[in-house]
XYZ file of C-alpha atoms in Angstrom:
322
model
C 56.693 99.908 10.009
C 52.849 101.511 9.016
C 51.872 102.024 5.953
C 53.286 106.576 6.645
C 56.795 105.084 7.970
C 57.102 103.113 5.094
C 56.405 105.934 2.524
C 59.325 107.716 4.013
C 61.918 104.554 4.771
C 60.885 102.279 2.276
C 61.603 101.933 -1.769
C 60.361 104.822 -3.778
C 59.440 103.842 -7.449
C 58.056 107.866 -8.161
C 58.974 110.850 -10.142
C 57.321 113.398 -8.470
C 56.755 116.763 -10.711
C 56.954 120.005 -9.134
C 55.989 123.715 -9.884
C 55.398 126.921 -8.560
C 52.568 128.836 -10.939
C 51.993 131.916 -10.405
C 48.488 133.308 -11.922
C 46.332 136.479 -12.427
C 43.102 136.595 -11.998
C 40.451 135.247 -14.525
C 41.854 131.762 -15.273
C 41.218 128.527 -14.768
C 43.532 125.136 -15.136
C 41.678 122.097 -16.238
C 43.631 118.676 -14.910
C 43.590 115.586 -16.817
C 46.955 114.270 -16.280
C 45.532 111.093 -14.847
C 48.584 111.577 -12.070
C 47.769 108.509 -9.138
C 48.139 112.060 -6.778
C 48.371 115.186 -6.748
C 49.961 117.798 -3.737
C 48.027 122.082 -3.523
C 50.207 124.161 -1.512
C 48.531 127.777 -1.452
C 51.035 130.097 -1.394
C 49.086 132.955 -2.293
C 45.586 133.999 -2.669
C 42.550 131.668 -3.772
C 41.288 129.625 -5.722
C 38.888 126.747 -5.937
C 39.417 123.066 -6.685
C 36.158 121.573 -8.692
C 35.934 117.774 -9.029
C 33.686 114.872 -9.549
C 30.576 116.983 -7.900
C 32.503 119.308 -5.125
C 34.061 122.025 -5.439
C 36.117 123.601 -2.194
C 37.457 127.185 -1.540
C 41.872 126.860 -1.241
C 43.008 130.175 1.266
C 46.808 130.654 1.427
C 48.513 128.450 3.799
C 45.948 125.323 3.203
C 47.398 122.355 1.248
C 44.624 120.082 -0.851
C 46.216 116.559 -1.020
C 43.754 115.094 -4.609
C 43.669 111.736 -5.604
C 43.444 110.340 -9.255
C 43.176 109.613 -12.419
C 39.947 111.273 -13.271
C 40.329 115.315 -13.887
C 39.482 118.275 -11.635
C 39.894 121.509 -12.566
C 40.831 124.166 -10.018
C 40.808 128.406 -10.528
C 39.399 131.605 -9.289
C 36.147 131.053 -10.481
C 34.084 127.123 -9.979
C 31.980 128.375 -12.661
C 34.923 129.593 -15.235
C 35.054 127.025 -17.710
C 39.239 125.563 -18.635
C 41.374 127.836 -21.052
C 44.203 126.048 -20.248
C 44.799 121.997 -20.095
C 47.029 119.872 -18.441
C 48.102 116.786 -20.464
C 49.895 113.744 -19.397
C 52.932 114.369 -19.217
C 52.618 117.370 -18.106
C 51.877 118.866 -21.716
C 49.981 121.491 -21.185
C 47.706 122.490 -24.095
C 45.084 125.179 -24.805
C 41.602 124.532 -26.379
C 42.737 123.781 -29.549
C 45.140 121.352 -27.951
C 47.962 123.735 -28.603
C 50.922 123.426 -26.397
C 51.696 126.519 -24.829
C 53.760 125.399 -22.053
C 56.853 126.983 -23.401
C 54.323 130.956 -23.360
C 53.762 130.490 -19.725
C 57.211 129.271 -18.736
C 58.212 132.747 -15.784
C 61.125 130.889 -14.691
C 63.083 127.929 -12.634
C 60.053 125.565 -12.510
C 58.101 128.191 -12.153
C 54.709 128.563 -14.960
C 51.581 131.233 -15.176
C 50.276 133.244 -17.293
C 52.261 136.581 -16.241
C 55.541 137.121 -14.446
C 52.793 138.085 -11.604
C 50.070 137.786 -9.378
C 47.906 137.951 -6.569
C 47.562 133.943 -6.258
C 50.628 131.485 -6.032
C 50.300 127.922 -5.118
C 53.639 124.769 -5.841
C 52.353 121.600 -6.923
C 53.820 119.029 -6.538
C 52.474 115.506 -9.089
C 53.438 111.977 -8.531
C 53.145 111.061 -12.105
C 53.949 107.100 -10.477
C 53.385 105.095 -7.566
C 54.504 102.900 -5.584
C 51.858 100.087 -4.493
C 52.953 101.443 -0.620
C 51.448 104.957 -1.638
C 48.896 104.274 -2.771
C 47.903 101.475 0.036
C 48.582 104.892 1.955
C 46.193 107.235 -0.551
C 43.368 104.851 -0.585
C 42.465 105.951 2.593
C 42.109 109.112 1.493
C 38.503 111.607 -0.492
C 39.257 112.956 -4.056
C 40.352 115.516 -2.205
C 41.583 116.233 1.086
C 42.274 119.376 2.560
C 43.582 120.422 5.224
C 43.823 124.232 6.705
C 46.234 127.044 7.268
C 48.113 126.540 10.198
C 48.026 122.818 10.498
C 51.179 122.935 8.163
C 54.724 123.685 8.786
C 55.150 127.767 7.174
C 58.781 127.201 7.169
C 58.157 123.345 5.403
C 56.055 125.775 3.064
C 58.665 127.921 2.157
C 61.231 125.227 1.758
C 59.871 124.205 -0.095
C 59.411 126.916 -2.757
C 63.270 127.720 -2.399
C 64.178 124.561 -3.001
C 61.581 124.266 -6.171
C 62.796 127.331 -7.421
C 66.323 126.829 -7.509
C 68.449 125.174 -9.322
C 72.014 123.188 -7.436
C 72.976 119.413 -6.942
C 70.756 117.020 -6.388
C 67.667 119.184 -6.035
C 65.753 117.088 -8.178
C 66.128 113.985 -5.011
C 65.588 117.221 -2.342
C 62.345 118.630 -3.638
C 61.141 113.957 -4.274
C 61.470 113.999 -0.318
C 60.245 117.001 0.835
C 57.177 116.601 -1.284
C 57.246 113.171 0.851
C 57.500 114.981 4.353
C 54.508 117.630 2.915
C 52.316 114.802 1.778
C 52.979 112.683 4.916
C 51.961 115.748 7.269
C 49.151 116.651 5.332
C 47.584 112.830 5.761
C 48.440 113.233 9.511
C 46.863 116.879 10.472
C 43.909 115.490 7.721
C 43.616 112.188 9.394
C 43.113 114.374 13.446
C 40.642 116.764 11.271
C 38.489 114.151 10.252
C 38.728 111.234 12.260
C 34.679 110.429 11.059
C 36.041 110.020 7.225
C 38.791 108.925 7.858
C 39.371 104.638 6.582
C 41.359 101.993 5.776
C 44.453 101.252 8.209
C 43.832 105.343 8.015
C 40.769 104.873 10.417
C 42.361 102.750 12.786
C 43.458 105.446 14.837
C 39.856 106.104 15.931
C 40.086 102.475 18.050
C 43.196 102.022 20.776
C 42.253 98.367 20.591
C 42.473 97.880 16.181
C 45.585 100.109 16.130
C 47.502 98.470 18.287
C 46.572 95.289 15.933
C 47.581 97.749 12.910
C 50.898 98.174 14.319
C 51.570 94.207 15.966
C 50.670 93.423 11.292
C 53.203 96.282 9.718
C 56.137 96.549 12.492
C 56.068 92.268 12.182
C 54.310 90.374 8.404
C 57.024 88.185 8.746
C 55.397 86.408 12.158
C 52.187 83.264 11.999
C 49.728 85.369 12.938
C 46.233 83.853 13.173
C 43.118 85.347 14.789
C 43.886 83.426 18.114
C 47.408 84.790 18.038
C 46.642 87.891 18.142
C 43.473 88.230 20.328
C 45.368 86.773 22.867
C 48.526 89.246 22.736
C 45.714 91.851 22.720
C 43.244 90.568 25.583
C 40.379 90.664 23.601
C 38.051 87.759 22.498
C 38.168 86.679 18.963
C 34.625 87.888 17.986
C 35.283 91.615 19.838
C 38.495 92.012 17.987
C 37.137 91.177 14.825
C 34.117 93.413 14.969
C 36.125 95.526 16.234
C 38.823 95.820 13.284
C 36.329 94.847 10.889
C 34.421 97.824 11.764
C 37.305 100.729 11.942
C 38.673 99.042 9.257
C 36.761 98.246 7.149
C 38.039 94.723 6.605
C 39.059 91.216 8.557
C 41.896 90.812 10.303
C 43.920 88.451 8.583
C 42.357 89.779 5.289
C 43.838 93.376 5.980
C 47.685 91.508 6.854
C 47.544 89.185 3.568
C 46.836 92.211 1.767
C 49.899 93.890 4.176
C 51.998 91.684 3.331
C 51.778 91.214 -0.665
C 52.039 94.473 -0.038
C 55.403 94.611 1.031
C 56.244 91.621 -1.439
C 55.973 94.083 -4.764
C 58.252 96.973 -3.402
C 60.953 93.988 -2.052
C 61.410 92.171 -5.579
C 62.844 96.163 -6.515
C 65.678 94.916 -4.499
C 67.682 92.196 -7.110
C 69.717 91.150 -4.651
C 66.302 89.753 -2.623
C 66.204 86.607 -4.138
C 61.894 85.136 -3.498
C 62.740 82.452 -0.473
C 64.355 85.193 0.980
C 61.445 87.474 0.438
C 58.461 85.292 1.731
C 60.881 84.551 5.111
C 60.765 88.649 5.378
C 57.105 88.738 4.966
C 55.753 85.168 7.019
C 55.876 82.343 4.151
C 56.896 79.117 4.982
C 58.719 79.206 1.442
C 59.040 80.953 -2.468
C 56.591 78.354 -3.181
C 53.582 79.424 -0.526
C 54.686 83.587 -1.113
C 54.021 83.014 -5.649
C 50.119 81.447 -5.345
C 49.306 83.653 -2.736
C 51.174 86.638 -5.192
C 49.464 85.115 -8.302
C 46.025 85.667 -7.158
C 46.540 89.164 -5.586
C 48.848 90.043 -8.560
C 47.756 87.780 -11.736
C 51.279 86.728 -12.052
C 54.151 84.804 -10.120
C 56.773 87.452 -9.022
C 58.945 86.524 -11.133
C 56.950 87.516 -13.847
C 56.138 90.743 -11.732
C 59.810 91.819 -10.635
C 60.799 91.558 -14.632
C 57.447 93.490 -15.319
C 57.644 95.946 -13.666
C 60.442 96.643 -12.958
C 63.214 95.656 -15.463
C 63.164 98.658 -16.804
C 61.254 101.928 -15.364
C 61.492 100.983 -11.729
C 57.328 101.759 -11.167
C 54.973 99.716 -9.494
C 50.883 100.123 -11.008
C 48.576 101.251 -7.951
C 47.240 99.058 -5.838
C 43.480 99.517 -4.168
C 44.108 98.529 -1.119
C 45.012 98.238 1.443
């Protein structure tokens, strides 16, 4: 199971904040919520997204994926200073720090500086992120833009309808729709930017590396070695190691270890699984070997990690690889 598939099928430890934003001219929003990931879908009008040392114009139909926690600005003019700020917890404040959220509420999950406006955006913010989710998004730049026409207008319309309507089970429905939008956006961006993608996402650029990644993702429990993988791919160990490292950015066995540890971090969310069972699922001989490798990666034993991260919130901290 590759990271994108796992994002949809695997255990989730995130709560998405969804909002429809309607803005009239002369506006600028400073986002400093420190959220790990935000998806911005332009439904109408245009906006500028300013992040780091760069800026990009978003037009109707575009979808932008923004990686946190660095701050960024969304505005109708890239030179306009923010007059509203989004703080951690999605608290909206003025320049002076006053809470202006209630003043800008425009209905069910709708927010803006007026009842109507030429610019409409759907915002989906993941305020917490599972390890596998981090593995997915860390293959992207800070801002990844998918131009109009690459994402189904029906999907965006369906999401907008769900965001602005109260109905039973709506929270989970919005989460799943945002997941689907994110996956479609990542896939579209990777196809359009093969030279920019890195990590596991870049593996699709090399058929041999792609197949190696597929083996790792689908069967992490197997006793893989560089020799056994090279034999299966009918290629020399040296060639495999070179091409894999060039494409993905790290050696095959290092990637496999990282992938196994990310899987363990999420399997620990299931309190019914013992460390021995988890070890078997990811290719470790027993709980002691698993604990040693896991502690080296996360600085805590599997049991301590489970108690700290899943006993209350159910969320795992963000990681940086693979």
